[in-house]
Each structure stands twice: as C-alpha cells, then as structure tokens.
Amino acid sequence: MGQRIASSASAYLRQHAHQPVDWWPYGDEAFAEAAARDIPVFLSIGYAACHWCHVMAAESFDDPRVAAYLNEHFVPIKVDREEHPAVDEAYMAATQTLTGAGGWPMSVFTLPDGRAIHAGTYFPPVPRPGMPSFGQVLEAVTDAWVNRRDALELQATTLADHLGSVAGGQAKMFSRALPLPTGGNGSALAPVVSAAVNKLATLQDPTGGFAPAPKFPPSPVLDFLLRAGLGLGSAAGQATALASDTLETMARSALADHVGGGFARYCVDPGWKIPHFEKMLYDNAQLLGLCARAAVQLPDPEVAKLCRVSAMGISRWLETRMLLPGGGFASSLDADTVMPDGTHHEGATYVFSRAEVARILGEPSGNPAGPRPDALPGKGNVFWQLWEGARLPAGDARAAGLPPQDAPMTIALSRTPSLFEWPELDRAFKMLDAERTKRVQPGRDDKVVAGWNGLAIASLAEAAVLLHEPRMLELATGAAAYLHAVHWVPATAGAGGVLHRISHQGSANTGIDAVLEDYAGAALGFQALGVATGEPEWFARADEVLASAQEIFLQDGQPRDSAANDPRVRAVRGGAGSAEALDDAVPAATSLLAAALLDRAGRLQLGSAETDPGFERSEADLGVVRMLLGFVPALAERAPQAVGSALGVVARFLHGSSTELAVAGGTEDERRSAVRLGVLAGLSQRGSVSAEADAAKYPAGPKGQLRLYVCRGGICHAPVSDIPSLAALIVPGLARGGQRA
C-alpha cells in the first residue's frame, strides 16, 4: 500500500509507508482520484517528530479494519506540515474554526475540491468521554456524504467564506505605513517599544515566560526584548530584565538538554520540568542567536555565562546530531525512541534514573574520584526531576538502556549561587552523555528545509562573531554553500531566481514551492554570513533571493506567505490569499522579510549620496518595510507576545536611529572591523555607521591612528581607539564576551 510514499523526502511520510492505509502524497493527483471516485478526502497532517502522530498511527492507521474502511470510503492523503506550511496553515484555520482548538495530528475531511467539511486532531481508537473514536468519525462523515451531501456543500461554502473574510482582515493589517525614524523624528517609535515592554511585564508568568503551560520558548519576544535592551531609558532596562529572567529560567530548566545540548520543543508543565522531547531545528536556530547575544549583553555575569553555555550546547548539538553530508542541517529529532520491538516511548533516550546516575557518576562511598551528585559544586546544583510519563516496562527499559527499578528523571539546574563551577559540572554531563550515546537513539528527519537552515546560518554567523567561535562560522558557511548550491536556481533571461523549500540526500524536491519564510530566512542567513566573513558574494546572493521574494510574494502592494497557486488552499478560504503577521513557532515571514530588507537598506545607504542608485533602492526597501510593519503600533500594547518578531525589527530601527558610529583613521582592516561591529549591533540605518568620517568633525588620531566616535541624540562619547572599547559603548557587556569583530 505504501509505494506512493515509501521513497518520499519526508521522514513523516516514510514512517507510514508500511501501513495498510492506501496513502497518497499531497497533490493534484490525489484530489483528482477523489473526484473520479466521487468520495471525500481524508487529510492526515503531521510531522516526523510528533509524539501523538505516532500514537494515532499505531492505534488506528496500523489497524487493518480501520485501513480497509478508509480505503473504501475516502482518498487518504498524508501531509507533512513541514513540507507544505501553506496547506497546514489553511487547514489549521479551518480546524480551529470548527473545533476551537488545533494541533497535530490534524485530521481533516474535505470535498474533492479541497474545501473542509469536518476536522479534528487526535481521535482515539475507542470512544472516550467527550471524544468519539476515529471509527465513529469515519462512519459519521460517510453517512453525511451519502445522505446529506447538500448540507455538507453548504457547510463547506460557509466555512470557506468565513475563512476568506478572516484572510481579508489579515490583509488589512498591511494597509497602513509605519512611521520610520528618520532625521529628527528618531523618537517616534519609542512609545511603541515602551508600551510593548510594559505590557510584557504584566504578562510575565511567575514560572517564567509570558504564558501558562505548556511552556514554549518565546523566541521572537526574547529577540525584541534583547534589541529593546540596547536602547536608552527605563524601557531598555526593563526589557533587559525581562529577557534575562526568561532566558535564565529556560537555560536552567529541563527544556534544555544539559547533557547533549540544544532545547526540546516545549515543557508540558508550568515548572519547566517535563519536556516534550522532540527537538526542532527552527527552535534551536532561533535560540542559538538569542543565547549568544544574551551572553554578551546581559549585565548579570552568571546569567550571561549560562547563556553562553547554552549557545555552545546548541552549536555542539547542531554539529553532532543535525549536520548532514554536504553541510545542510536536518529538520528534527523525534520525541519518541523506537524500541527494538517497534514500540514507541517518548523520551526514553534522554532520561536517567537515580540509580543510573549514581552508577555513572559514582556513589559517595563507591567511586570517590568521580563527580558525584552530592559532590558537585554548591551541593544540590544538579537535581533530578521526576518525569512521571516515563514509567517504562522492564523489558522496554532494558532495550533503551534504562534500569527498570527506578522512575526515569529529567535534569535541571538549581539556582544556588555557586552554580558556575563548570569544569566539574561539565565533566558530569560528559559522563552522562557517553552513557546516553550507547542507548537506542530517536529518529531524525533528515530533510533540509530552506528557511530553517537560513535561520540557523544567521544565528551561527552572529554567534561566531559574538563568542569568537570560528567553528560556528565554518558550520554557517557550509550550510549556506549547501543552500545556495542545492536549493537556489539562479535567474535566467526569461525567469527570476527560484528557491526550493525541501531537499533530501543532496537533491532538491522541485515539486514543493518555497514560501516567503524560506526566501526571507535564506536571505537573512546570507546577509549575516556576509557581515561575519566580510565576503561580498554573500550579500550579492542575499540580494538575488530578496529580488525574487519581492517579485513572487508582494502582489498589488500586499504580501503573501505563499505563491497562492495551490487550488485547495484557495478553495478552503474562499479564494483569498493570506499573509500571517503573527508569530508562530517560526517568526512571521513578513517580519523576516522586513528584517532582511532593513539590513539591505542600511548596507546600501552606507556611504551613499542621495543621488546614488543604491540610495534610491534602499528608500524603496524602506517603503516596503513600512508597509510590512504598519500594524505594529496597534498591537504593541494589546498583544506584543504575538508580534515579537515585528517588534524586534522596530526596536532595531529605534536603536539604529538613536546611535551613530563614525570611524576615522586606522587601517582598512580596522575600519572594516568597526563597521562590521556596528552593523552587527543593528546600527545599519542611514547615517548610523560611517566608515569615512568627516575629518573636521571626527578627526583621526595621531599619525592617522584609529578613532571611533559613538553619538546618541547628538551627544558624543569620548572617542575610543580599539574594537573592544567600541563594543563596550554600543552594546552593553559586549567587550566582556570577548568580542573580536
């Protein structure tokens, strides 16, 4: 039955190839089959690392009776949401409208034209209170199709019209222009940033973050807070404190994999003790850049050091577990460990029992030379949190390398002051990691997603400079080279350049269109690599990608998340196109595009006169940015937690407009290093960074030595003559982090 999906680039589809369900991959052919047979479609949408997707697969899709009913009455289609984000977004909106909730696995029933008629998420194999069984749902939809088809048609039309009106409302969010700080109105955005910071302070959860459980890393919001913290006034101090609190909570918690590096997708409990063990590239790509910036920006040296350790752990995890041949990064690691008997157990690779820890690290009386839990710096620094969901049967525990006699535990770090005696603590984690590598490992989805790799490249390049880690820059360069060689098709005389979203084993899937998220993410990655390496070819490649993105996704002055050429996506929302301004697990694509255009505008304006073509191009870019961010003032105080990425771009505007850097004298390498540092700190708007300073206003030092001038609001600090001193002026705490631009 699984021949259609057995060789798919998607690990999620391949996971289902053995089943008796006659799965089709998503596409025109499957929906044409439904029309020809005059039966509805069953869309099963999920992703490879999804625990509950595995549960429903084992309970229902492996059942020959359920499969036979599905095959007879429906055309069953498997959709990897990571391959088809526009499809996932459209049907998630339908599911949330019909049920009030969403998630994966997502189970959607549609007409042959793609309009939704019924939806839900996980359905159990037998009825539960308030929840029908999957078999009952199948029978109910079949009965309605046979006996009440007119009612289904009406319901599908009504839902599509509603979703179309919602999409139209989203389009109106881009109908106003943001007042950008230029010239004397640099403070115009200060109230917007202050209002958002103040609101986030009221939303801060006592257990960390800005929302109750489940506890997801609020990466776009943290990006905004760190950028806002570079500004002036009370809002900057408050933003820094908010970012520090949440980053510290996450970095100490069981969300962080202290043993192997990286962060899990989320914690299911309010105390950040019980992780959902899947690990996603897009989460860790964002968190790497955030932790690297926090490591050199936060004023508390212990929190800054903890963030540096987290950043180094993510980089190590990317290299050891996610790096693929050719240089690209895989998409995710599974939440579940598949035992030798084929059963799935969530987190079994990662957890330890108390007895296991004692055996590995040594009991106080058994191995005095080894690092022991009670002998680690600041007794009680490491504590082993009970994870109630990991009570494995003895046989399964042995198969995973876990002792069956004790409940498995996750690891977190306490808040004792003497936490940072890292050499001894690090030794303990290395011993636990060596033991963990002997166990059965979770599966890896080794497809390469362009946008997520772009985010990883950007963070690696930035972290390489901030933390002075050359290996990170090597990883970023390798991934960027892969992305450009495999995913990018350059423009020709008759067509613009095209980016492919997915590749697998070094070959791009040309049947899956990249979305705006991919183009913007790839452009940001190339730009960051250009800043980090000083190599202009990466800026040129970023400009090529941005040119295609503007041509494809900016239609009639309005943004679109996808090229909108999928007839089912159009049908399910009444023919309306859509661009989502709100953040999800990945920052809103429109915000990513705004950030990339802002970077290009600042670069084009460096040293340009107003009559130069580059200046004209930069003004056009800024016009698009104003449109993409026009909704921010309206939402800054109402819902800043939903628009963190857009607020982050606004904060860059504000910081860049209030701070100027003038570089005088010195060698060409010194001037280039100073400009790179200024751009890295966000000072890339017009007039903010000058490599060729006015000699009368900003004189060089004796014998042409380097002089660096930092001015805020027209008031200039005493000039400095070296890069570390400059770092201390433009980014608080940057010199402490060992910055060498």
PDB file of N, CA, C and O in Angstrom, residues 117-151:
ATOM      1  N   ILE A 117     -14.973  19.970   5.406  1.00  0.00           N
ATOM      2  CA  ILE A 117     -16.331  19.692   5.871  1.00  0.00           C
ATOM      3  C   ILE A 117     -16.351  19.210   7.329  1.00  0.00           C
ATOM      4  O   ILE A 117     -17.379  19.299   8.006  1.00  0.00           O
ATOM      5  N   HIS A 118     -15.237  18.699   7.818  1.00  0.00           N
ATOM      6  CA  HIS A 118     -15.161  18.263   9.212  1.00  0.00           C
ATOM      7  C   HIS A 118     -13.684  18.190   9.578  1.00  0.00           C
ATOM      8  O   HIS A 118     -12.832  17.967   8.709  1.00  0.00           O
ATOM      9  N   ALA A 119     -13.373  18.389  10.856  1.00  0.00           N
ATOM     10  CA  ALA A 119     -11.963  18.389  11.253  1.00  0.00           C
ATOM     11  C   ALA A 119     -11.835  18.094  12.735  1.00  0.00           C
ATOM     12  O   ALA A 119     -12.784  18.227  13.515  1.00  0.00           O
ATOM     13  N   GLY A 120     -10.652  17.696  13.103  1.00  0.00           N
ATOM     14  CA  GLY A 120     -10.286  17.458  14.497  1.00  0.00           C
ATOM     15  C   GLY A 120      -8.796  17.227  14.558  1.00  0.00           C
ATOM     16  O   GLY A 120      -8.067  17.468  13.591  1.00  0.00           O
ATOM     17  N   THR A 121      -8.319  16.766  15.688  1.00  0.00           N
ATOM     18  CA  THR A 121      -6.894  16.464  15.819  1.00  0.00           C
ATOM     19  C   THR A 121      -6.741  14.968  16.058  1.00  0.00           C
ATOM     20  O   THR A 121      -7.023  14.177  15.179  1.00  0.00           O
ATOM     21  N   TYR A 122      -6.308  14.593  17.228  1.00  0.00           N
ATOM     22  CA  TYR A 122      -6.174  13.179  17.570  1.00  0.00           C
ATOM     23  C   TYR A 122      -7.543  12.594  17.890  1.00  0.00           C
ATOM     24  O   TYR A 122      -8.335  13.178  18.632  1.00  0.00           O
ATOM     25  N   PHE A 123      -7.835  11.438  17.298  1.00  0.00           N
ATOM     26  CA  PHE A 123      -9.024  10.668  17.647  1.00  0.00           C
ATOM     27  C   PHE A 123      -8.577   9.303  18.173  1.00  0.00           C
ATOM     28  O   PHE A 123      -7.740   8.643  17.551  1.00  0.00           O
ATOM     29  N   PRO A 124      -9.120   8.853  19.308  1.00  0.00           N
ATOM     30  CA  PRO A 124      -8.702   7.576  19.894  1.00  0.00           C
ATOM     31  C   PRO A 124      -9.328   6.394  19.156  1.00  0.00           C
ATOM     32  O   PRO A 124     -10.286   6.558  18.386  1.00  0.00           O
ATOM     33  N   PRO A 125      -8.834   5.182  19.414  1.00  0.00           N
ATOM     34  CA  PRO A 125      -9.401   4.002  18.749  1.00  0.00           C
ATOM     35  C   PRO A 125     -10.747   3.582  19.326  1.00  0.00           C
ATOM     36  O   PRO A 125     -11.509   2.890  18.653  1.00  0.00           O
ATOM     37  N   VAL A 126     -11.024   3.988  20.567  1.00  0.00           N
ATOM     38  CA  VAL A 126     -12.319   3.690  21.197  1.00  0.00           C
ATOM     39  C   VAL A 126     -12.850   4.991  21.786  1.00  0.00           C
ATOM     40  O   VAL A 126     -12.086   5.898  22.104  1.00  0.00           O
ATOM     41  N   PRO A 127     -14.175   5.112  21.938  1.00  0.00           N
ATOM     42  CA  PRO A 127     -14.727   6.368  22.463  1.00  0.00           C
ATOM     43  C   PRO A 127     -14.227   6.672  23.865  1.00  0.00           C
ATOM     44  O   PRO A 127     -13.992   5.780  24.682  1.00  0.00           O
ATOM     45  N   ARG A 128     -14.046   7.957  24.123  1.00  0.00           N
ATOM     46  CA  ARG A 128     -13.707   8.451  25.448  1.00  0.00           C
ATOM     47  C   ARG A 128     -14.698   9.548  25.805  1.00  0.00           C
ATOM     48  O   ARG A 128     -15.365  10.089  24.920  1.00  0.00           O
ATOM     49  N   PRO A 129     -14.821   9.892  27.066  1.00  0.00           N
ATOM     50  CA  PRO A 129     -15.770  10.950  27.437  1.00  0.00           C
ATOM     51  C   PRO A 129     -15.532  12.231  26.644  1.00  0.00           C
ATOM     52  O   PRO A 129     -14.443  12.799  26.672  1.00  0.00           O
ATOM     53  N   GLY A 130     -16.533  12.634  25.910  1.00  0.00           N
ATOM     54  CA  GLY A 130     -16.440  13.853  25.118  1.00  0.00           C
ATOM     55  C   GLY A 130     -15.657  13.716  23.835  1.00  0.00           C
ATOM     56  O   GLY A 130     -15.435  14.717  23.138  1.00  0.00           O
ATOM     57  N   MET A 131     -15.241  12.500  23.480  1.00  0.00           N
ATOM     58  CA  MET A 131     -14.417  12.310  22.288  1.00  0.00           C
ATOM     59  C   MET A 131     -14.821  11.016  21.582  1.00  0.00           C
ATOM     60  O   MET A 131     -14.699   9.933  22.155  1.00  0.00           O
ATOM     61  N   PRO A 132     -15.321  11.095  20.349  1.00  0.00           N
ATOM     62  CA  PRO A 132     -15.678   9.871  19.618  1.00  0.00           C
ATOM     63  C   PRO A 132     -14.433   9.125  19.172  1.00  0.00           C
ATOM     64  O   PRO A 132     -13.334   9.688  19.115  1.00  0.00           O
ATOM     65  N   SER A 133     -14.600   7.880  18.853  1.00  0.00           N
ATOM     66  CA  SER A 133     -13.489   7.113  18.302  1.00  0.00           C
ATOM     67  C   SER A 133     -13.267   7.529  16.855  1.00  0.00           C
ATOM     68  O   SER A 133     -14.138   8.115  16.202  1.00  0.00           O
ATOM     69  N   PHE A 134     -12.090   7.196  16.334  1.00  0.00           N
ATOM     70  CA  PHE A 134     -11.804   7.519  14.941  1.00  0.00           C
ATOM     71  C   PHE A 134     -12.769   6.778  14.011  1.00  0.00           C
ATOM     72  O   PHE A 134     -13.247   7.342  13.025  1.00  0.00           O
ATOM     73  N   GLY A 135     -13.079   5.524  14.347  1.00  0.00           N
ATOM     74  CA  GLY A 135     -14.022   4.770  13.522  1.00  0.00           C
ATOM     75  C   GLY A 135     -15.397   5.420  13.483  1.00  0.00           C
ATOM     76  O   GLY A 135     -16.045   5.471  12.428  1.00  0.00           O
ATOM     77  N   GLN A 136     -15.863   5.931  14.614  1.00  0.00           N
ATOM     78  CA  GLN A 136     -17.150   6.618  14.640  1.00  0.00           C
ATOM     79  C   GLN A 136     -17.133   7.874  13.779  1.00  0.00           C
ATOM     80  O   GLN A 136     -18.123   8.193  13.096  1.00  0.00           O
ATOM     81  N   VAL A 137     -16.031   8.590  13.805  1.00  0.00           N
ATOM     82  CA  VAL A 137     -15.921   9.796  12.977  1.00  0.00           C
ATOM     83  C   VAL A 137     -15.981   9.419  11.498  1.00  0.00           C
ATOM     84  O   VAL A 137     -16.684  10.066  10.704  1.00  0.00           O
ATOM     85  N   LEU A 138     -15.252   8.378  11.119  1.00  0.00           N
ATOM     86  CA  LEU A 138     -15.269   7.948   9.717  1.00  0.00           C
ATOM     87  C   LEU A 138     -16.683   7.584   9.276  1.00  0.00           C
ATOM     88  O   LEU A 138     -17.134   7.960   8.170  1.00  0.00           O
ATOM     89  N   GLU A 139     -17.402   6.852  10.107  1.00  0.00           N
ATOM     90  CA  GLU A 139     -18.760   6.430   9.752  1.00  0.00           C
ATOM     91  C   GLU A 139     -19.704   7.625   9.668  1.00  0.00           C
ATOM     92  O   GLU A 139     -20.574   7.681   8.781  1.00  0.00           O
ATOM     93  N   ALA A 140     -19.534   8.605  10.571  1.00  0.00           N
ATOM     94  CA  ALA A 140     -20.416   9.775  10.559  1.00  0.00           C
ATOM     95  C   ALA A 140     -20.197  10.611   9.298  1.00  0.00           C
ATOM     96  O   ALA A 140     -21.162  11.095   8.690  1.00  0.00           O
ATOM     97  N   VAL A 141     -18.943  10.804   8.897  1.00  0.00           N
ATOM     98  CA  VAL A 141     -18.666  11.580   7.686  1.00  0.00           C
ATOM     99  C   VAL A 141     -19.182  10.837   6.458  1.00  0.00           C
ATOM    100  O   VAL A 141     -19.766  11.449   5.545  1.00  0.00           O
ATOM    101  N   THR A 142     -19.008   9.516   6.435  1.00  0.00           N
ATOM    102  CA  THR A 142     -19.520   8.731   5.304  1.00  0.00           C
ATOM    103  C   THR A 142     -21.040   8.837   5.209  1.00  0.00           C
ATOM    104  O   THR A 142     -21.606   9.013   4.112  1.00  0.00           O
ATOM    105  N   ASP A 143     -21.716   8.734   6.348  1.00  0.00           N
ATOM    106  CA  ASP A 143     -23.177   8.845   6.358  1.00  0.00           C
ATOM    107  C   ASP A 143     -23.621  10.216   5.840  1.00  0.00           C
ATOM    108  O   ASP A 143     -24.568  10.316   5.043  1.00  0.00           O
ATOM    109  N   ALA A 144     -22.953  11.266   6.276  1.00  0.00           N
ATOM    110  CA  ALA A 144     -23.313  12.600   5.807  1.00  0.00           C
ATOM    111  C   ALA A 144     -23.048  12.749   4.318  1.00  0.00           C
ATOM    112  O   ALA A 144     -23.832  13.385   3.598  1.00  0.00           O
ATOM    113  N   TRP A 145     -21.977  12.159   3.830  1.00  0.00           N
ATOM    114  CA  TRP A 145     -21.656  12.245   2.410  1.00  0.00           C
ATOM    115  C   TRP A 145     -22.719  11.547   1.558  1.00  0.00           C
ATOM    116  O   TRP A 145     -23.123  12.056   0.512  1.00  0.00           O
ATOM    117  N   VAL A 146     -23.177  10.421   2.046  1.00  0.00           N
ATOM    118  CA  VAL A 146     -24.154   9.644   1.275  1.00  0.00           C
ATOM    119  C   VAL A 146     -25.557  10.230   1.393  1.00  0.00           C
ATOM    120  O   VAL A 146     -26.293  10.337   0.396  1.00  0.00           O
ATOM    121  N   ASN A 147     -25.937  10.672   2.590  1.00  0.00           N
ATOM    122  CA  ASN A 147     -27.336  11.035   2.847  1.00  0.00           C
ATOM    123  C   ASN A 147     -27.604  12.532   2.987  1.00  0.00           C
ATOM    124  O   ASN A 147     -28.763  12.952   2.883  1.00  0.00           O
ATOM    125  N   ARG A 148     -26.571  13.334   3.226  1.00  0.00           N
ATOM    126  CA  ARG A 148     -26.801  14.769   3.453  1.00  0.00           C
ATOM    127  C   ARG A 148     -25.720  15.590   2.751  1.00  0.00           C
ATOM    128  O   ARG A 148     -25.161  16.529   3.314  1.00  0.00           O
ATOM    129  N   ARG A 149     -25.496  15.265   1.492  1.00  0.00           N
ATOM    130  CA  ARG A 149     -24.404  15.931   0.795  1.00  0.00           C
ATOM    131  C   ARG A 149     -24.684  17.413   0.586  1.00  0.00           C
ATOM    132  O   ARG A 149     -23.767  18.236   0.626  1.00  0.00           O
ATOM    133  N   ASP A 150     -25.924  17.774   0.365  1.00  0.00           N
ATOM    134  CA  ASP A 150     -26.238  19.198   0.190  1.00  0.00           C
ATOM    135  C   ASP A 150     -25.850  19.993   1.434  1.00  0.00           C
ATOM    136  O   ASP A 150     -25.341  21.117   1.335  1.00  0.00           O
ATOM    137  N   ALA A 151     -26.092  19.404   2.594  1.00  0.00           N
ATOM    138  CA  ALA A 151     -25.726  20.091   3.836  1.00  0.00           C
ATOM    139  C   ALA A 151     -24.209  20.228   3.951  1.00  0.00           C
ATOM    140  O   ALA A 151     -23.701  21.254   4.434  1.00  0.00           O
TER     141      ALA A 151
END
